[in-house]
């Protein structure tokens, strides 16, 4: 307080308090966000309940609830199921396919030698990837494992993958892929403070190990829970022992958040609303005729629902509060009772616009445009194409994530084993990390984007190639997901076969014209 404020307070304490309050208000006015988003004075902001915390409080302590609710939505809510499977189908399809792209210039190989090596590796990798022996459980091949890992990542927020080696007498390779559900990574009882939600941290906050429970924590089994500590990298080999698929949204985040987390409430409420509308419409269609009487023939009242369903067909007789109805029901009322029904005005005309508005918000949170989310393309060609292009940005991002965090590390593990057992010849692979990287480079191709108007898309691709903006190989992948050079070799064989069979009319006409020209030239010489 300054001298004037003190003097006023001595003379009039009430005025002094008002001056102090006014000065406090001046202190918090016009100081950046305190007058807008961080305001605690505006009535519109006073009711905002919030409490911030670290990733431990905001994420880790809420993960169990988020996972269970997200998975429940996936299993029981059509929209949640459709949204996750839409991402899965467009990002991966049946599975990303290896396209070896070694750095032949660094390795000192010609293009022909590089092509031969790449073809051999892709064929050899297919031997392992197409086999059930790629799976530690011997149930799925490598491409199906991609789908399971990705769906689990979307629904639970993360997936863990270990890469054990197990020999088999009928298979060359011992590498196995073992998927672990995120719930099994949890801290043992009495764990030290550097183990957070099953993730063990080092001196600098780096992840050094994961603690895996031998059984699912939500399992009804009666077995004893035991934990196995798996180091992230091997001490001697430096090999990555465990892969952790998660999408971090904050620094210091160690565990993943389900994709549906921001829209759990919206989806659940929408599901309840849809179920209520369906039930109301169904009940409204079943209740048809009511008969009011003074008494039954035997002098007793007739229970509601007696005329609707035969007694032997009733399914809930034990509950007296249940009324079972059937189409075209004739309901007998007790003496003195009258049927007063509310008119639900079904079909509800506001149902579809309201659901559409909510779905647009859900789609925005999931990065899936409304048209793609509900597979409803009724707008113009330009609007529908814009929706597909916007969705495809997200699909490509998810595909790149799976390629770099799942497919590529597993491929490098397989390639190392193939070199060690002599199935693949790669000089210097085990000695020089640069050489190993050059041999390991690859692309992972998935399903193509799809076209609303294939003719326009093909013409645009031709112009990009002719103008030098793209290549035939890239456009082949983008349009069909196929390999250009394999297509080229196949087309050469096809065209030769057509010519030999006399089916290539254009080729025959050219040959006839050339023969006619030669005859004319000979006549001219004569």
XYZ file of C-alpha atoms in Angstrom:
526
model
C 0.000 0.000 0.000
C 1.211 3.502 -0.800
C 0.917 6.479 1.537
C -2.438 7.677 0.136
C -4.024 4.230 0.409
C -2.866 3.957 4.015
C -4.323 7.372 4.861
C -7.651 6.447 3.280
C -7.685 3.144 5.163
C -7.145 4.947 8.466
C -9.965 7.393 7.824
C -12.368 4.906 6.128
C -11.429 1.228 6.286
C -14.220 0.263 3.857
C -12.982 2.652 1.186
C -9.457 1.436 1.820
C -10.517 -2.159 1.176
C -12.254 -1.132 -2.039
C -9.086 0.639 -3.218
C -7.025 -2.460 -2.443
C -9.490 -4.688 -4.332
C -9.420 -2.328 -7.296
C -5.629 -2.440 -7.394
C -5.682 -6.252 -7.289
C -8.048 -6.300 -10.248
C -5.739 -3.951 -12.149
C -2.859 -6.322 -11.475
C -4.580 -9.233 -13.260
C -6.098 -7.258 -16.126
C -4.376 -7.064 -19.512
C -1.648 -9.561 -18.658
C -1.680 -11.870 -21.666
C -3.872 -14.964 -21.440
C -5.216 -13.985 -18.005
C -7.816 -11.870 -19.789
C -8.925 -14.707 -22.085
C -8.199 -18.415 -21.872
C -6.585 -18.237 -18.414
C -9.108 -15.798 -16.952
C -10.451 -16.617 -13.504
C -12.659 -13.534 -13.316
C -15.019 -14.058 -16.240
C -18.195 -15.841 -15.258
C -17.978 -18.006 -18.379
C -14.652 -19.403 -17.141
C -15.343 -19.747 -13.403
C -17.255 -22.979 -13.832
C -14.418 -24.647 -15.731
C -13.151 -27.498 -13.558
C -9.570 -28.345 -14.439
C -6.453 -29.776 -12.862
C -3.207 -30.312 -14.681
C -0.569 -32.873 -13.923
C 2.411 -34.713 -15.310
C 2.072 -37.595 -17.733
C 1.896 -39.867 -14.688
C -1.233 -38.161 -13.317
C -2.838 -37.295 -16.653
C -2.115 -40.518 -18.539
C -0.660 -43.390 -16.527
C -3.173 -43.237 -13.671
C -6.101 -43.208 -16.131
C -4.881 -45.841 -18.568
C -6.747 -48.832 -17.127
C -10.095 -47.065 -17.401
C -9.328 -45.614 -20.837
C -8.265 -48.980 -22.256
C -11.270 -50.874 -20.938
C -13.742 -48.256 -22.136
C -12.081 -47.898 -25.532
C -12.062 -51.651 -26.078
C -15.674 -51.895 -24.917
C -16.621 -49.293 -27.525
C -14.693 -51.217 -30.180
C -16.489 -54.454 -29.296
C -20.000 -53.062 -28.844
C -20.360 -49.779 -30.742
C -20.574 -50.027 -34.553
C -19.133 -46.569 -35.165
C -16.070 -47.221 -33.000
C -15.519 -50.573 -34.691
C -15.902 -49.035 -38.134
C -13.559 -46.125 -37.460
C -10.668 -48.315 -36.280
C -11.147 -50.884 -39.025
C -11.344 -48.119 -41.627
C -7.908 -46.918 -40.535
C -6.599 -50.502 -40.479
C -7.915 -51.385 -43.926
C -6.656 -48.248 -45.648
C -3.298 -48.013 -43.888
C -2.330 -51.685 -44.046
C -4.852 -53.663 -46.057
C -3.909 -57.311 -45.694
C -0.399 -56.216 -44.723
C 2.530 -54.121 -45.924
C 4.672 -55.919 -48.477
C 8.474 -55.742 -48.645
C 10.081 -53.918 -51.553
C 13.849 -54.143 -51.071
C 15.673 -50.963 -52.159
C 19.355 -51.408 -51.354
C 21.896 -48.616 -51.810
C 23.711 -50.334 -54.689
C 25.989 -47.362 -55.410
C 27.424 -47.425 -51.882
C 27.759 -51.212 -52.038
C 29.499 -51.084 -55.431
C 26.871 -53.143 -57.230
C 25.482 -52.629 -60.694
C 21.766 -52.108 -61.135
C 21.405 -55.614 -62.530
C 23.264 -57.126 -59.570
C 21.201 -55.068 -57.132
C 17.967 -56.139 -58.803
C 18.978 -59.797 -58.616
C 19.898 -59.453 -54.917
C 16.634 -57.660 -54.093
C 14.576 -60.294 -55.905
C 16.322 -63.076 -54.001
C 15.798 -61.355 -50.639
C 12.121 -60.674 -51.314
C 11.597 -64.306 -52.298
C 13.473 -65.541 -49.240
C 11.618 -63.127 -46.909
C 8.326 -64.345 -48.339
C 9.294 -67.885 -47.317
C 9.366 -66.719 -43.692
C 6.615 -64.052 -43.810
C 3.994 -66.307 -45.400
C 4.606 -69.053 -42.856
C 2.797 -69.491 -39.546
C 6.254 -69.915 -38.049
C 6.626 -66.147 -38.131
C 4.215 -66.063 -35.188
C 5.386 -67.184 -31.742
C 1.922 -68.683 -31.267
C 2.043 -70.369 -34.723
C -1.375 -68.964 -35.620
C -0.767 -66.085 -38.038
C 1.654 -65.109 -40.766
C 3.621 -61.869 -40.743
C 0.984 -59.877 -42.625
C -1.807 -60.931 -40.280
C 0.412 -60.061 -37.313
C 0.654 -56.539 -38.716
C -3.127 -56.213 -38.617
C -3.407 -57.507 -35.048
C -0.582 -55.307 -33.774
C -2.020 -52.232 -35.477
C -5.598 -52.795 -34.282
C -4.356 -53.376 -30.748
C -2.287 -50.188 -30.992
C -5.358 -48.216 -32.059
C -7.750 -49.722 -29.510
C -5.409 -49.896 -26.501
C -3.015 -47.093 -27.367
C 0.061 -49.291 -27.621
C 1.340 -52.750 -28.474
C 4.507 -54.499 -27.331
C 6.449 -56.935 -29.507
C 9.241 -59.299 -28.533
C 11.403 -61.168 -31.046
C 12.382 -64.548 -29.623
C 14.226 -67.278 -31.536
C 12.795 -70.792 -31.574
C 14.025 -73.546 -33.821
C 11.737 -75.756 -35.877
C 12.761 -78.842 -37.844
C 10.679 -77.910 -40.890
C 11.695 -74.264 -41.174
C 14.999 -72.533 -41.840
C 14.414 -69.499 -39.675
C 14.074 -69.291 -35.896
C 12.890 -65.679 -35.639
C 9.417 -65.364 -34.103
C 7.162 -62.359 -33.521
C 5.338 -62.343 -30.198
C 2.655 -59.701 -29.613
C 1.986 -58.645 -26.021
C -1.135 -56.752 -24.972
C -0.391 -53.471 -23.244
C -2.161 -54.458 -19.984
C 0.547 -57.010 -19.228
C 3.212 -54.326 -18.942
C 2.761 -53.178 -15.345
C 4.869 -52.546 -12.280
C 5.503 -55.484 -9.941
C 4.315 -55.148 -6.368
C 6.871 -53.231 -4.320
C 8.566 -51.837 -7.432
C 11.148 -49.089 -7.031
C 10.378 -45.467 -7.883
C 12.162 -45.656 -11.245
C 9.595 -48.155 -12.567
C 6.533 -46.315 -13.863
C 3.610 -48.403 -15.119
C 5.931 -51.305 -15.894
C 8.541 -49.138 -17.662
C 11.933 -49.026 -15.986
C 13.827 -45.770 -16.409
C 17.552 -45.129 -16.267
C 19.573 -42.342 -14.759
C 18.699 -39.851 -17.488
C 15.045 -40.860 -17.828
C 15.693 -43.222 -20.737
C 13.802 -46.503 -21.023
C 16.079 -49.380 -20.045
C 13.650 -52.266 -19.500
C 10.020 -53.401 -19.444
C 8.388 -55.565 -16.781
C 6.004 -58.120 -18.304
C 3.442 -60.011 -16.236
C 2.966 -63.670 -17.120
C -0.843 -63.260 -17.194
C -3.375 -60.594 -18.065
C -4.235 -58.490 -14.984
C -7.954 -58.655 -15.853
C -7.907 -62.409 -16.345
C -10.171 -64.555 -14.178
C -7.475 -67.199 -13.955
C -6.184 -68.255 -10.553
C -2.528 -68.568 -11.435
C 0.229 -66.761 -9.597
C 1.371 -63.498 -11.143
C 5.054 -63.379 -11.997
C 7.060 -60.728 -13.809
C 9.860 -60.978 -16.343
C 12.259 -58.076 -16.825
C 13.137 -57.576 -20.494
C 15.864 -55.084 -21.306
C 15.073 -52.818 -24.221
C 18.487 -53.409 -25.807
C 20.748 -56.418 -25.352
C 23.866 -55.711 -23.276
C 26.280 -57.470 -25.627
C 24.622 -57.371 -29.048
C 22.831 -54.023 -28.770
C 19.859 -55.809 -30.348
C 16.425 -54.313 -29.695
C 14.750 -56.965 -27.597
C 11.298 -55.402 -27.471
C 9.391 -53.074 -29.789
C 6.985 -50.553 -28.294
C 4.329 -49.239 -30.664
C 2.871 -46.019 -29.273
C 2.082 -42.498 -30.415
C 3.421 -39.949 -27.937
C 1.603 -36.669 -27.478
C 3.691 -35.217 -24.640
C 7.375 -35.195 -23.645
C 8.254 -37.718 -20.919
C 5.310 -39.895 -21.987
C 6.098 -43.589 -21.539
C 2.708 -45.215 -22.243
C 0.278 -44.876 -25.130
C -3.267 -43.504 -25.097
C -6.130 -45.229 -26.995
C -7.074 -43.458 -30.208
C -10.707 -43.255 -29.056
C -9.831 -41.577 -25.732
C -10.942 -38.023 -26.730
C -14.279 -39.262 -28.097
C -15.188 -41.975 -25.590
C -17.978 -39.938 -24.006
C -19.359 -38.727 -27.337
C -19.445 -42.236 -28.802
C -21.016 -43.772 -25.704
C -23.725 -41.115 -25.452
C -24.400 -41.403 -29.170
C -24.686 -45.166 -28.821
C -27.176 -44.752 -25.972
C -29.161 -42.219 -27.971
C -29.284 -44.518 -31.001
C -30.354 -47.467 -28.855
C -33.074 -45.373 -27.168
C -34.422 -44.223 -30.533
C -34.402 -47.778 -31.854
C -36.180 -49.090 -28.757
C -38.749 -46.282 -28.817
C -39.529 -46.900 -32.477
C -39.802 -50.645 -31.867
C -42.119 -50.287 -28.858
C -44.224 -47.744 -30.711
C -44.706 -50.209 -33.560
C -45.614 -53.102 -31.236
C -48.295 -51.438 -29.072
C -51.375 -51.488 -31.248
C -54.741 -52.334 -29.614
C -55.924 -51.988 -25.994
C -59.137 -53.595 -24.742
C -60.772 -52.137 -21.650
C -63.141 -54.405 -19.732
C -64.943 -54.421 -16.406
C -63.739 -57.901 -15.464
C -62.707 -61.243 -16.953
C -65.081 -64.139 -17.350
C -63.788 -65.705 -14.136
C -64.029 -62.415 -12.290
C -60.314 -61.701 -12.184
C -58.411 -58.947 -13.921
C -56.365 -59.614 -17.036
C -52.644 -58.775 -16.773
C -51.075 -56.471 -19.293
C -49.515 -58.389 -22.138
C -51.553 -61.559 -21.811
C -52.894 -61.266 -25.353
C -49.536 -60.415 -26.910
C -47.371 -63.506 -26.410
C -48.218 -67.081 -25.608
C -47.276 -68.091 -22.067
C -44.813 -70.742 -23.255
C -43.011 -68.109 -25.348
C -42.476 -65.629 -22.513
C -38.795 -65.247 -21.626
C -38.882 -63.123 -18.463
C -41.806 -64.301 -16.373
C -39.846 -64.044 -13.138
C -39.702 -60.230 -13.332
C -43.163 -58.797 -12.595
C -42.123 -55.361 -13.841
C -41.395 -56.655 -17.346
C -43.992 -56.250 -20.081
C -43.313 -58.400 -23.138
C -44.817 -57.309 -26.431
C -45.179 -58.797 -29.896
C -46.172 -57.308 -33.268
C -49.917 -56.744 -33.520
C -50.428 -57.137 -29.750
C -53.945 -57.047 -28.303
C -53.478 -55.936 -24.709
C -56.185 -56.543 -22.095
C -56.338 -53.994 -19.280
C -57.413 -54.469 -15.697
C -60.867 -53.182 -14.687
C -60.904 -49.424 -14.405
C -57.561 -49.005 -16.241
C -57.201 -46.940 -19.379
C -54.358 -46.830 -21.887
C -52.694 -43.437 -21.983
C -49.857 -43.510 -24.488
C -47.458 -40.718 -25.287
C -46.968 -40.031 -28.979
C -43.218 -40.347 -29.640
C -43.665 -39.014 -33.193
C -41.388 -41.684 -34.712
C -39.607 -41.468 -37.078
C -37.683 -38.699 -35.331
C -36.762 -36.177 -38.030
C -34.086 -34.558 -35.880
C -32.254 -37.852 -35.321
C -30.168 -37.891 -38.494
C -29.048 -34.205 -38.420
C -28.062 -34.501 -34.754
C -26.117 -37.730 -35.286
C -24.406 -36.225 -38.338
C -23.291 -33.194 -36.325
C -21.795 -35.397 -33.600
C -20.105 -37.665 -36.145
C -18.417 -34.689 -37.770
C -16.862 -33.832 -34.417
C -15.813 -37.433 -33.860
C -14.323 -37.576 -37.354
C -12.356 -34.385 -36.743
C -10.829 -35.877 -33.579
C -9.933 -39.138 -35.353
C -8.693 -37.361 -38.514
C -11.321 -39.175 -40.579
C -13.643 -36.953 -42.649
C -17.328 -37.616 -42.096
C -17.804 -39.022 -45.605
C -15.056 -41.599 -45.065
C -16.108 -42.349 -41.483
C -19.632 -43.441 -42.440
C -18.834 -44.432 -46.068
C -21.388 -41.913 -47.324
C -20.341 -40.127 -50.536
C -23.270 -38.064 -51.726
C -21.558 -34.706 -52.251
C -19.954 -33.488 -55.448
C -16.949 -35.188 -57.008
C -14.638 -32.420 -55.762
C -15.946 -32.584 -52.190
C -15.739 -36.372 -52.051
C -12.241 -36.369 -53.506
C -11.144 -33.706 -51.019
C -12.445 -35.896 -48.176
C -10.532 -38.917 -49.499
C -7.325 -36.932 -49.945
C -7.593 -35.525 -46.424
C -8.155 -38.987 -44.981
C -5.303 -40.403 -47.048
C -2.836 -38.037 -45.357
C -3.630 -39.744 -42.074
C -3.590 -43.225 -43.603
C -0.133 -42.584 -45.071
C 1.133 -41.327 -41.723
C -0.146 -44.460 -39.980
C 1.366 -46.655 -42.700
C 4.748 -44.963 -42.332
C 4.537 -45.443 -38.564
C 3.945 -49.179 -38.923
C 6.619 -49.521 -41.582
C 9.301 -47.840 -39.468
C 8.325 -49.087 -36.010
C 7.165 -52.637 -36.784
C 7.980 -53.951 -40.252
C 11.463 -52.525 -40.751
C 12.939 -53.586 -37.365
C 11.561 -57.100 -37.809
C 12.875 -57.258 -41.387
C 16.341 -56.222 -40.207
C 16.243 -58.947 -37.547
C 15.244 -61.500 -40.191
C 17.923 -60.294 -42.617
C 20.576 -60.609 -39.927
C 19.558 -64.203 -39.292
C 19.450 -64.928 -43.036
C 23.034 -63.683 -43.388
C 24.190 -65.612 -40.308
C 22.802 -68.949 -41.531
C 24.127 -68.385 -45.058
C 20.813 -68.027 -46.881
C 21.694 -64.498 -48.033
C 25.142 -63.352 -49.181
C 25.903 -59.785 -48.012
C 29.638 -59.050 -47.647
C 30.432 -56.701 -44.761
C 26.903 -56.861 -43.368
C 27.993 -57.961 -39.894
C 31.093 -55.796 -39.660
C 30.111 -52.311 -40.846
C 26.872 -50.609 -39.721
C 26.849 -48.467 -42.876
C 26.984 -51.564 -45.065
C 24.279 -53.191 -42.954
C 22.087 -50.118 -43.392
C 22.703 -50.082 -47.151
C 21.600 -53.717 -47.441
C 18.593 -53.206 -45.144
C 16.951 -50.287 -46.927
C 13.439 -51.105 -48.086
C 10.021 -49.721 -48.872
C 6.793 -51.164 -47.528
C 3.905 -51.032 -49.950
C 0.255 -51.221 -48.960
C -3.140 -50.771 -50.609
C -3.529 -47.955 -53.110
C -5.598 -44.884 -52.418
C -8.449 -45.775 -54.741
C -10.066 -43.423 -57.227
C -13.467 -41.843 -57.571
C -12.855 -41.331 -61.294
C -10.122 -43.735 -62.488
C -9.834 -42.080 -65.920
C -9.023 -38.691 -64.436
C -6.552 -40.218 -61.999
C -4.747 -42.165 -64.754
C -4.540 -39.111 -67.025
C -3.126 -37.064 -64.150
C -0.541 -39.791 -63.454
C 0.515 -39.839 -67.122
C 1.017 -36.075 -67.120
C 3.073 -36.217 -63.898
C 5.355 -38.823 -65.436
C 5.696 -36.991 -68.762
C 6.485 -33.722 -66.958
C 9.116 -35.361 -64.752
C 7.202 -34.773 -61.505
C 6.957 -38.494 -60.790
C 8.088 -41.901 -62.043
C 6.305 -44.897 -63.469
C 7.346 -46.946 -60.450
C 5.858 -44.456 -57.978
C 2.643 -43.970 -59.933
C 2.179 -47.745 -60.203
C 2.383 -48.033 -56.434
C 0.060 -45.067 -55.867
C -2.607 -46.240 -58.320
C -2.609 -50.010 -57.869
C -0.135 -50.847 -55.107
C 1.772 -53.088 -57.533
C 5.450 -53.143 -58.548
C 6.239 -51.443 -61.874
C 9.205 -53.637 -62.804
C 7.287 -56.824 -62.196
C 4.454 -55.399 -64.262
C 6.945 -54.473 -66.974
C 8.415 -57.972 -67.158
C 4.948 -59.478 -67.217
C 3.782 -57.093 -69.950
C 6.807 -57.974 -72.104
C 5.897 -61.657 -71.878
C 2.244 -60.908 -72.600
C 2.973 -58.740 -75.646
C 5.379 -61.328 -77.092
C 2.765 -64.044 -76.626
C 0.101 -61.892 -78.348
C 2.384 -61.218 -81.290
C 3.261 -64.880 -81.683
C -0.443 -65.777 -81.635
C -1.294 -63.044 -84.156
C -3.563 -61.180 -81.735
C -1.690 -57.864 -81.712
C -3.520 -56.097 -84.600
C -1.537 -52.869 -84.291
C 1.749 -54.763 -84.451
C 0.608 -56.751 -87.493
C -0.442 -53.577 -89.318
C 2.938 -51.972 -88.670
C 4.728 -55.083 -89.908
C 2.592 -55.162 -93.081
C 3.292 -51.485 -93.726
C 7.025 -52.043 -93.310
C 6.941 -55.021 -95.658
C 4.991 -53.003 -98.236
C 7.550 -50.211 -97.985
C 10.401 -52.655 -98.591
C 8.608 -54.058 -101.680
C 8.086 -50.561 -103.094
C 11.732 -49.716 -102.571
C 12.790 -52.903 -104.383
C 10.460 -52.099 -107.329
C 11.931 -48.647 -107.521
C 15.433 -50.036 -107.742
C 14.385 -52.380 -110.526
